[in-house]
Coordinates of C-alpha atoms in Angstrom, one line a residue:
M1 CA 0.0 0.0 0.0
Q2 CA 1.3 3.5 -0.9
D3 CA 2.1 6.2 1.6
L4 CA 0.7 9.6 1.1
D5 CA 2.0 13.1 0.9
M6 CA 0.8 14.7 4.1
T7 CA -0.1 18.0 2.5
L8 CA -3.5 17.3 1.2
K9 CA -6.8 19.1 0.4
M10 CA -9.4 17.0 2.1
Y11 CA -13.2 17.4 1.7
T12 CA -15.6 16.4 4.4
S13 CA -19.3 15.9 4.6
P14 CA -21.4 19.0 5.3
L15 CA -23.6 16.6 7.4
G16 CA -20.7 15.8 9.7
E17 CA -20.1 12.4 11.4
L18 CA -22.7 9.7 12.0
S19 CA -24.1 9.5 15.5
N20 CA -25.4 6.4 17.2
V21 CA -23.3 4.2 14.9
Y22 CA -24.5 0.6 14.8
Y23 CA -22.1 -2.3 15.2
G24 CA -23.4 -5.8 14.8
N25 CA -25.0 -8.3 12.4
C26 CA -26.8 -6.5 9.6
V27 CA -29.7 -8.9 10.1
S28 CA -30.2 -7.8 13.7
F29 CA -29.8 -4.2 12.4
M30 CA -32.8 -4.8 10.1
Q31 CA -34.9 -6.6 12.7
N32 CA -34.5 -3.6 15.0
A33 CA -35.4 -1.0 12.5
A34 CA -37.7 1.6 14.1
P35 CA -40.6 1.2 11.6
F36 CA -40.7 -2.6 12.3
K37 CA -40.6 -2.1 16.0
E38 CA -43.5 0.2 15.8
N39 CA -45.5 -2.0 13.4
P40 CA -44.2 -5.6 12.8
D41 CA -46.9 -6.1 10.2
L42 CA -45.8 -3.2 8.1
E43 CA -46.0 -4.3 4.4
V44 CA -42.5 -4.0 2.9
Y45 CA -42.5 -6.1 -0.3
V46 CA -45.0 -6.7 -3.1
D47 CA -44.6 -8.8 -6.2
A48 CA -45.1 -6.6 -9.3
K49 CA -46.6 -9.5 -11.2
T50 CA -48.7 -11.4 -8.7
G51 CA -49.5 -8.7 -6.2
K52 CA -48.5 -11.0 -3.3
T53 CA -47.1 -9.1 -0.3
L54 CA -44.8 -9.7 2.6
S55 CA -44.8 -7.9 5.9
A56 CA -41.7 -7.3 8.1
R57 CA -42.9 -10.1 10.4
Q58 CA -43.2 -12.5 7.5
V59 CA -39.8 -11.7 6.1
F60 CA -38.0 -12.3 9.4
D61 CA -40.0 -15.4 10.2
L62 CA -38.9 -16.8 6.8
S63 CA -35.3 -15.7 7.2
G64 CA -35.1 -17.6 10.6
R65 CA -36.5 -20.7 9.0
V66 CA -34.0 -20.5 6.1
S67 CA -31.1 -20.2 8.7
N68 CA -32.3 -23.4 10.4
L69 CA -32.7 -25.3 7.2
L70 CA -29.3 -24.2 5.8
S71 CA -27.4 -25.1 8.9
T72 CA -29.3 -28.4 9.7
K73 CA -29.6 -30.0 6.3
Y74 CA -26.9 -28.3 4.2
G75 CA -24.3 -27.8 6.9
I76 CA -23.8 -24.1 6.2
Q77 CA -21.8 -22.6 9.1
Y78 CA -20.1 -19.4 10.1
D79 CA -17.9 -18.0 7.3
D80 CA -19.1 -20.6 4.7
V81 CA -19.9 -19.0 1.3
V82 CA -23.3 -19.3 -0.4
C83 CA -23.7 -18.1 -4.0
I84 CA -27.1 -16.7 -5.0
F85 CA -27.4 -16.9 -8.8
S86 CA -31.0 -15.8 -9.4
S87 CA -33.1 -13.1 -10.8
N88 CA -35.1 -11.0 -8.3
R89 CA -37.7 -12.8 -6.2
L90 CA -40.2 -11.7 -3.6
Y91 CA -38.3 -13.9 -1.1
T92 CA -34.8 -12.9 -2.0
P93 CA -34.3 -10.5 0.9
A94 CA -35.4 -13.1 3.4
V95 CA -33.0 -15.6 1.9
H96 CA -30.2 -13.1 2.3
Y97 CA -31.1 -12.5 5.9
G98 CA -31.2 -16.2 6.5
I99 CA -27.7 -16.8 5.2
L100 CA -26.2 -13.8 7.0
G101 CA -28.0 -14.8 10.2
L102 CA -25.7 -17.8 10.4
G103 CA -22.6 -15.7 10.0
A104 CA -22.2 -17.2 6.5
I105 CA -21.2 -15.0 3.5
I106 CA -23.2 -14.3 0.3
S107 CA -21.6 -14.1 -3.1
P108 CA -24.3 -12.8 -5.5
A109 CA -23.7 -13.6 -9.1
N110 CA -24.8 -11.8 -12.3
I111 CA -27.5 -13.9 -14.0
A112 CA -26.1 -13.0 -17.4
Y113 CA -23.0 -15.1 -16.6
V114 CA -22.0 -18.0 -18.9
P115 CA -20.7 -21.1 -17.1
K116 CA -17.1 -20.1 -17.3
E117 CA -17.8 -16.7 -15.7
L118 CA -19.9 -18.2 -13.0
N119 CA -17.2 -20.9 -12.4
H120 CA -14.6 -18.1 -11.9
Q121 CA -16.7 -16.6 -9.1
L122 CA -17.5 -19.9 -7.5
G123 CA -13.9 -20.9 -7.5
L124 CA -12.6 -17.6 -6.1
S125 CA -15.2 -17.4 -3.4
Q126 CA -15.1 -21.2 -2.7
A127 CA -18.9 -21.3 -2.4
K128 CA -20.3 -24.5 -0.9
L129 CA -23.9 -24.0 -2.0
V130 CA -25.6 -22.4 -5.0
I131 CA -29.1 -21.0 -4.7
S132 CA -30.6 -20.5 -8.2
T133 CA -33.7 -20.9 -10.4
D134 CA -34.9 -23.6 -12.8
A135 CA -34.2 -21.3 -15.7
L136 CA -30.5 -21.0 -14.8
M137 CA -29.9 -24.6 -13.6
D138 CA -28.0 -25.7 -16.8
T139 CA -25.5 -22.8 -16.3
V140 CA -25.1 -23.7 -12.7
K141 CA -24.5 -27.4 -13.4
Q142 CA -21.9 -26.7 -16.1
A143 CA -20.1 -24.2 -13.9
T144 CA -20.0 -26.5 -10.9
E145 CA -18.5 -29.3 -13.0
M146 CA -15.6 -27.2 -14.0
E147 CA -12.2 -27.2 -12.2
G148 CA -12.0 -25.0 -9.2
S149 CA -15.6 -25.4 -7.9
V150 CA -16.1 -26.8 -4.4
V151 CA -19.9 -26.6 -4.5
K152 CA -21.6 -29.4 -2.6
N153 CA -25.3 -28.6 -3.1
I154 CA -27.5 -26.8 -5.6
I155 CA -31.1 -25.7 -4.8
T156 CA -33.7 -23.4 -6.4
I157 CA -34.8 -20.5 -4.3
E158 CA -38.4 -21.7 -4.6
D159 CA -37.6 -25.1 -3.2
L160 CA -35.5 -23.5 -0.4
V161 CA -38.4 -21.3 0.7
Q162 CA -40.9 -24.2 0.5
E163 CA -38.6 -26.6 2.4
S164 CA -37.9 -24.1 5.1
Q165 CA -41.5 -24.1 6.2
S166 CA -40.8 -27.5 8.0
Y167 CA -38.1 -25.8 10.2
S168 CA -38.6 -23.5 13.1
P169 CA -37.1 -20.0 13.0
Q170 CA -33.8 -19.3 14.7
A171 CA -32.2 -16.0 15.8
P172 CA -29.2 -14.5 13.9
V173 CA -25.8 -14.9 15.4
E174 CA -24.5 -11.9 17.3
L175 CA -21.3 -10.1 16.3
P176 CA -20.0 -8.6 19.5
G177 CA -17.9 -5.5 19.8
N178 CA -16.1 -4.5 16.7
T179 CA -16.4 -7.9 15.1
A180 CA -18.8 -6.5 12.4
V181 CA -16.1 -4.1 11.2
T182 CA -14.0 -7.0 9.8
K183 CA -16.6 -9.8 9.5
D184 CA -17.4 -10.4 5.8
A185 CA -21.0 -10.3 4.8
Y186 CA -20.8 -10.2 1.0
Y187 CA -18.4 -11.1 -1.8
C188 CA -19.9 -8.9 -4.5
F189 CA -18.0 -9.0 -7.7
S190 CA -16.9 -5.8 -9.4
S191 CA -18.4 -5.0 -12.8
G192 CA -15.3 -6.0 -14.7
T193 CA -15.3 -3.0 -17.0
S194 CA -11.6 -2.8 -16.5
G195 CA -10.6 -6.5 -16.4
V196 CA -11.7 -9.8 -14.9
P197 CA -14.2 -9.2 -12.1
K198 CA -12.7 -9.1 -8.6
G199 CA -14.4 -10.2 -5.4
V200 CA -15.1 -7.2 -3.1
M201 CA -15.0 -8.1 0.6
T202 CA -17.9 -6.2 2.1
T203 CA -18.4 -6.4 5.8
H204 CA -21.5 -6.2 8.0
H205 CA -20.4 -2.8 9.2
N206 CA -19.9 -1.6 5.6
V207 CA -23.6 -2.5 5.0
T208 CA -25.1 -1.0 8.2
A209 CA -22.9 2.2 8.0
N210 CA -24.0 3.0 4.4
V211 CA -27.7 2.5 5.4
Q212 CA -27.2 5.0 8.2
Q213 CA -25.3 7.3 5.9
Q214 CA -28.1 7.4 3.4
E215 CA -30.9 7.8 5.9
V216 CA -29.3 11.0 7.2
C217 CA -29.7 12.4 3.7
A218 CA -33.5 11.8 3.9
M219 CA -33.8 10.6 0.3
D220 CA -37.6 10.1 0.5
Y221 CA -36.9 6.9 2.6
R222 CA -39.9 6.6 5.0
P223 CA -43.1 4.6 5.6
G224 CA -45.8 5.3 3.1
N225 CA -43.5 5.8 0.1
T226 CA -43.4 3.1 -2.6
F227 CA -40.3 2.4 -4.7
S228 CA -39.5 0.4 -7.8
G229 CA -37.5 -2.8 -7.3
F230 CA -36.2 -3.9 -10.7
L231 CA -32.5 -3.2 -10.1
P232 CA -30.8 -6.7 -9.9
M233 CA -30.1 -7.8 -6.3
S234 CA -27.0 -9.4 -7.6
H235 CA -25.5 -5.9 -8.0
I236 CA -24.5 -3.7 -5.1
F237 CA -26.9 -0.9 -6.1
G238 CA -30.0 -3.1 -6.2
L239 CA -28.8 -5.2 -3.3
M240 CA -28.4 -2.3 -0.9
K241 CA -31.4 -0.3 -1.9
L242 CA -33.9 -3.2 -2.1
I243 CA -32.7 -5.4 0.7
Y244 CA -31.4 -2.8 3.2
T245 CA -31.9 0.9 2.8
L246 CA -35.5 1.1 1.7
P247 CA -37.0 -1.5 4.1
H248 CA -35.0 -0.2 7.0
A249 CA -36.7 3.1 6.6
G250 CA -40.1 1.4 6.3
S251 CA -40.6 2.1 2.6
K252 CA -42.4 -0.4 0.4
V253 CA -40.6 -2.0 -2.5
V254 CA -42.3 -3.5 -5.6
I255 CA -40.2 -6.4 -6.7
F256 CA -39.7 -7.1 -10.4
E257 CA -38.1 -10.4 -11.5
K258 CA -36.1 -8.4 -14.0
F259 CA -36.4 -5.0 -15.7
D260 CA -39.2 -4.8 -18.3
F261 CA -40.0 -1.3 -19.4
E262 CA -43.6 -1.9 -20.3
Q263 CA -44.2 -3.7 -17.0
T264 CA -42.6 -0.9 -15.2
L265 CA -44.9 1.7 -16.8
Q266 CA -47.9 -0.5 -16.0
S267 CA -46.8 -0.9 -12.4
I268 CA -46.2 2.8 -11.8
R269 CA -50.0 3.3 -11.9
K270 CA -51.0 -0.2 -10.6
H271 CA -48.9 -0.1 -7.5
N272 CA -48.6 3.7 -7.0
I273 CA -44.8 3.7 -7.5
R274 CA -43.8 7.3 -7.0
F275 CA -40.0 6.8 -6.5
L276 CA -37.7 5.0 -8.9
H277 CA -34.1 3.8 -8.6
I278 CA -32.7 3.5 -12.1
V279 CA -29.5 3.4 -14.2
P280 CA -28.7 5.6 -17.3
P281 CA -30.0 3.2 -20.0
I282 CA -33.4 3.2 -18.3
M283 CA -33.3 7.0 -18.1
V284 CA -32.8 7.1 -21.9
L285 CA -36.0 5.0 -22.3
F286 CA -38.0 7.4 -20.2
A287 CA -36.7 10.3 -22.3
K288 CA -37.2 8.7 -25.7
S289 CA -39.6 5.7 -25.7
P290 CA -43.1 6.3 -27.2
L291 CA -44.4 3.9 -24.6
V292 CA -44.2 6.6 -22.0
D293 CA -46.9 8.6 -23.7
E294 CA -49.1 5.5 -24.2
Y295 CA -49.2 4.8 -20.5
E296 CA -49.9 8.4 -19.5
I297 CA -47.6 8.4 -16.4
R298 CA -46.8 12.1 -16.5
G299 CA -47.2 13.4 -12.9
S300 CA -47.3 9.9 -11.4
V301 CA -43.6 9.7 -10.5
E302 CA -42.3 12.2 -7.9
R303 CA -38.6 11.5 -8.0
M304 CA -36.1 9.4 -9.9
F305 CA -32.7 8.5 -8.4
C306 CA -30.0 7.5 -10.9
G307 CA -26.7 5.9 -10.3
A308 CA -24.0 3.7 -11.9
A309 CA -22.8 6.3 -14.5
P310 CA -23.0 10.1 -15.1
L311 CA -26.1 11.7 -16.6
S312 CA -26.0 14.7 -18.9
D313 CA -27.9 17.8 -17.9
S314 CA -29.9 17.6 -21.2
L315 CA -31.1 14.1 -20.5
I316 CA -32.1 15.1 -17.0
Q317 CA -34.1 18.0 -18.4
Q318 CA -35.8 15.8 -21.0
V319 CA -37.1 13.3 -18.5
Q320 CA -38.1 16.0 -16.0
S321 CA -40.1 17.9 -18.7
R322 CA -41.7 14.7 -20.1
L323 CA -42.7 13.2 -16.7
N324 CA -43.1 16.3 -14.6
C325 CA -40.8 14.7 -12.0
H326 CA -37.5 15.5 -10.2
V327 CA -34.3 13.7 -11.2
I328 CA -31.3 13.3 -9.0
Q329 CA -28.1 11.4 -9.3
G330 CA -25.7 10.2 -6.7
Y331 CA -22.4 8.3 -6.8
G332 CA -20.9 5.1 -5.5
L333 CA -19.2 1.9 -6.4
T334 CA -19.2 -1.7 -5.4
E335 CA -16.1 -1.0 -3.3
T336 CA -17.9 1.7 -1.3
T337 CA -21.1 -0.4 -0.5
P338 CA -22.1 1.7 -2.6
V339 CA -23.0 5.3 -1.9
T340 CA -20.5 8.0 -1.2
H341 CA -22.3 11.1 -2.5
L342 CA -25.9 12.2 -2.6
P343 CA -27.6 15.6 -3.3
D344 CA -29.7 17.3 -0.6
V345 CA -33.2 17.3 -2.1
N346 CA -34.1 20.2 0.1
I347 CA -31.5 22.5 -1.6
K348 CA -33.2 23.9 -4.7
E349 CA -30.2 25.5 -6.3
Y350 CA -27.8 22.5 -6.5
N351 CA -26.6 21.5 -9.9
Q352 CA -28.4 18.4 -11.1
A353 CA -25.6 17.4 -13.3
G354 CA -23.5 16.9 -10.2
I355 CA -23.6 14.0 -7.7
G356 CA -24.2 16.1 -4.7
W357 CA -22.1 16.1 -1.5
L358 CA -20.3 13.6 0.6
V359 CA -22.6 11.5 2.9
P360 CA -21.9 11.6 6.6
S361 CA -18.6 10.3 7.9
M362 CA -17.0 10.4 4.4
K363 CA -13.9 12.2 3.3
A364 CA -12.6 12.8 -0.2
R365 CA -9.7 14.1 -2.2
V366 CA -9.3 15.0 -5.9
V367 CA -5.8 14.0 -7.0
D368 CA -3.7 14.6 -10.1
P369 CA -1.5 11.8 -11.7
D370 CA 1.4 12.8 -9.5
G371 CA -0.6 12.3 -6.3
K372 CA -1.1 16.0 -5.6
D373 CA -4.4 17.5 -4.7
V374 CA -5.9 19.8 -7.3
P375 CA -7.7 23.1 -6.4
K376 CA -11.5 23.5 -6.6
G377 CA -12.5 23.6 -10.3
G378 CA -9.6 21.3 -11.3
R379 CA -10.0 17.7 -12.4
G380 CA -8.4 14.7 -10.9
E381 CA -9.0 11.2 -9.6
L382 CA -11.5 11.0 -6.8
W383 CA -10.3 9.3 -3.6
V384 CA -12.7 8.5 -0.8
K385 CA -12.4 7.3 2.8
G386 CA -15.1 6.2 5.3
P387 CA -16.8 3.3 7.1
N388 CA -18.4 2.0 4.0
V389 CA -15.2 1.4 2.1
M390 CA -14.5 -2.3 1.4
K391 CA -12.0 -4.4 3.4
G392 CA -10.2 -5.3 0.1
Y393 CA -10.3 -7.6 -2.9
L394 CA -10.8 -11.3 -2.1
K395 CA -7.5 -13.2 -2.3
N396 CA -5.9 -10.4 -4.3
P397 CA -3.6 -8.3 -2.2
K398 CA -1.9 -6.8 -5.3
A399 CA -5.1 -5.4 -6.6
T400 CA -6.0 -4.2 -3.1
S401 CA -2.8 -2.3 -2.7
E402 CA -3.3 -0.6 -6.1
V403 CA -6.5 1.0 -4.9
L404 CA -6.3 1.2 -1.1
T405 CA -3.6 3.4 0.5
S406 CA -2.0 2.5 3.8
D407 CA -4.3 4.9 5.7
G408 CA -7.5 3.9 4.1
W409 CA -8.0 6.1 1.0
F410 CA -9.8 4.3 -1.9
K411 CA -8.8 5.4 -5.4
T412 CA -12.1 5.3 -7.4
G413 CA -10.6 5.5 -10.9
D414 CA -13.2 8.2 -11.7
V415 CA -12.3 11.7 -12.7
A416 CA -14.0 14.3 -10.5
M417 CA -14.3 18.0 -10.1
V418 CA -15.5 20.1 -7.1
D419 CA -17.1 23.5 -7.5
E420 CA -17.1 26.4 -5.1
K421 CA -20.1 25.0 -3.1
E422 CA -18.1 21.7 -2.8
E423 CA -20.6 19.9 -4.9
F424 CA -18.9 17.0 -6.7
Y425 CA -19.1 16.1 -10.5
I426 CA -18.0 12.9 -12.2
V427 CA -16.3 13.7 -15.5
D428 CA -15.1 10.3 -16.6
R429 CA -13.1 7.2 -15.9
V430 CA -9.4 7.7 -15.5
K431 CA -8.6 4.8 -17.9
E432 CA -11.3 5.8 -20.4
L433 CA -10.1 9.3 -21.2
I434 CA -9.2 9.6 -24.9
K435 CA -5.8 11.1 -25.7
S436 CA -6.5 13.1 -28.9
K437 CA -3.4 14.9 -30.1
G438 CA -2.3 15.9 -26.6
H439 CA -5.8 16.7 -25.4
Q440 CA -7.7 14.6 -22.9
V441 CA -11.2 14.0 -24.1
A442 CA -13.9 12.6 -21.8
P443 CA -16.2 10.0 -23.6
A444 CA -19.1 10.9 -21.3
E445 CA -19.1 14.5 -22.5
L446 CA -19.3 13.4 -26.2
E447 CA -22.0 10.8 -25.4
A448 CA -24.1 13.4 -23.7
I449 CA -24.0 15.6 -26.7
L450 CA -24.9 12.7 -29.1
L451 CA -27.9 11.8 -26.9
T452 CA -29.4 15.3 -27.5
H453 CA -29.9 14.4 -31.2
P454 CA -33.6 13.4 -31.6
K455 CA -32.7 10.3 -33.7
V456 CA -30.0 9.0 -31.4
L457 CA -31.4 6.5 -28.9
D458 CA -28.1 5.5 -27.3
A459 CA -24.4 6.2 -27.7
A460 CA -20.9 5.2 -26.6
V461 CA -17.6 6.8 -27.5
I462 CA -14.1 5.2 -27.4
G463 CA -10.7 6.2 -28.5
H464 CA -9.6 4.6 -31.8
H465 CA -5.8 4.4 -31.9
V466 CA -4.2 5.5 -35.2
P467 CA -0.5 4.5 -35.0
E468 CA 0.7 6.7 -37.9
E469 CA -0.8 9.7 -36.2
G470 CA 0.5 8.7 -32.7
S471 CA -2.9 9.6 -31.4
E472 CA -6.4 8.4 -30.6
Y473 CA -9.5 9.6 -32.5
P474 CA -13.0 9.7 -30.9
R475 CA -15.2 7.0 -32.5
A476 CA -18.9 6.9 -31.8
F477 CA -21.2 3.8 -31.6
I478 CA -24.8 4.9 -31.9
V479 CA -28.3 3.4 -31.9
I480 CA -30.5 5.3 -34.4
S481 CA -34.3 5.5 -34.4
G482 CA -35.7 4.8 -37.8
S483 CA -34.0 4.5 -41.2
D484 CA -34.4 8.0 -42.5
T485 CA -31.2 9.4 -40.9
H486 CA -27.7 8.7 -42.2
P487 CA -24.9 8.4 -39.6
L488 CA -22.8 10.9 -41.6
D489 CA -25.5 13.5 -41.0
I490 CA -25.3 12.9 -37.3
K491 CA -21.5 13.1 -37.5
K492 CA -21.7 16.4 -39.3
W493 CA -24.2 17.7 -36.8
F494 CA -22.0 16.6 -33.9
D495 CA -18.7 17.9 -35.2
A496 CA -20.2 21.4 -35.6
K497 CA -20.9 21.4 -31.8
V498 CA -17.5 20.6 -30.5
S499 CA -13.9 21.8 -30.7
R500 CA -11.6 20.2 -33.3
H501 CA -9.9 17.6 -31.1
K502 CA -13.3 16.3 -29.9
R503 CA -14.7 15.7 -33.4
L504 CA -15.5 12.1 -34.4
W505 CA -12.4 11.7 -36.6
G506 CA -12.6 8.0 -35.7
G507 CA -15.9 7.7 -37.5
V508 CA -19.4 6.5 -36.5
V509 CA -20.6 2.9 -36.2
V510 CA -24.3 2.1 -36.1
M511 CA -25.4 -0.7 -33.7
D512 CA -28.6 -2.4 -32.6
A513 CA -27.6 -2.0 -28.9
I514 CA -24.7 -0.6 -26.9
P515 CA -23.1 -3.4 -24.8
K516 CA -23.5 -2.7 -21.1
N517 CA -23.2 -4.5 -17.8
P518 CA -26.3 -5.0 -15.6
S519 CA -25.6 -1.7 -13.7
G520 CA -25.7 0.3 -17.0
K521 CA -21.9 0.9 -17.5
I522 CA -20.8 0.8 -21.1
L523 CA -18.5 -2.2 -21.8
R524 CA -15.9 -0.2 -23.7
R525 CA -13.5 -3.2 -23.8
E526 CA -16.0 -5.0 -26.1
L527 CA -16.2 -1.9 -28.4
R528 CA -12.4 -1.7 -28.6
T529 CA -12.0 -5.3 -29.7
R530 CA -14.8 -5.3 -32.3
T531 CA -13.8 -6.0 -35.9
G532 CA -15.5 -5.9 -39.2
D533 CA -17.7 -2.9 -38.4
H534 CA -18.8 -0.5 -41.2
V535 CA -17.3 2.8 -40.0
H536 CA -18.9 5.9 -41.5
G537 CA -16.7 9.0 -41.9
F538 CA -13.3 7.7 -40.6
T539 CA -10.6 10.0 -41.7
N540 CA -7.0 11.1 -41.0
S541 CA -7.8 14.3 -39.3
K542 CA -4.4 16.1 -39.5
L543 CA -5.3 17.8 -36.3

């Protein structure tokens, strides 16, 4: 781990430090949530498709039964690892609580994985049990038969829930003193946009601290409010929001098996969903899809919270105008469990293109490539420090030392800027900046401009390396609405809006869909390795 220059510019949260910090098992933390103490029969989950509901009492009764079943029949003990490879289910939160109640560790897996990818996660985490679904069972069986897997049992989540009814509930294990600070709860795997996914060691205290941090920011989290629940619980964003933050505040969550835009539009009216947690690709749908007008949801949604990747101001304004709602964006990563920044919804003059301010008990720096802090208004890599920062990468001390300093600063890999009000803005990824003839060009900036074109449904930009020029040229990949617009017309329109080094000298490629991971991040590695594309307008620019 690297040592730091002691002369630093450190930002702190305007909300100060957390008070009454909780230390203990995150299941006990949930059971003792104030809304549940006041009303154990509070309805916390509803199935978007069937309308079936679960109260807090029912959730924790089921979780206790799951604990007993897993320990008695499947031999799951303290520190054993269980992989959950499943789309969202009404019972998923209770299953999480049941596993963690034993002191076991959960490794949630992306349902888009092919057998080799799942095997990598199973092998690294040394999972003993896989909980999945019938639809994914072939993938599970192939993955567990490959070298490296130590899985002993496989069960569907439906069978697990049904079988647990024959067992009596048992209480979660206690984590005394500061045990929760180091006791692993999750091995979530990073998105892998910059390489093979790494296992992130998330502790019980990481989880409970971030719930408390978010609650101080009062993000509409309270009894009586209903939120969407289509973000995958296999990803830290959906996992934390749907299983911890929202129910702990007493809010109701409508659970979707997976994201379906038309089902979402139907459910907004059917279930009175007034608050949505979304990722940028879904925001684009709300801005551009004709289905929005068909379902007449204008005025039905009060607020949308977007994370995972930066939003442009123009996209925010499109959605707000179309739906008559308020859009906010925050910031976080798998390694920070996840939220580090949120806006204050009570401040009307904050810049919506920003990510807000540090949550309580968080500190931040903005650092140049030489490790020196940049002044306000300057751009540099965002470093953060706080109780929600991961313990490290699973069995990967080298990768851990590359991102965690000796005194706890986590290097996010994102380029940030801080304004005079100390509101933060994410500009781009450090490794994704395009070096165009000595200029640094942020792909996110170019993508935001492309998305303002009425015929562009989605866009991604990478740097195309031209060896003879010793430079990279911006190349755009776009999804176009209809067939009456030529990509060269879009290129001409775009090039007129930007400075010379930002123009699309690398050309334009038309695609059916931009490759993205489940959290909405563009898979630029896939775009860089593509071959055989018809590139419109590629030229030696002679910048």
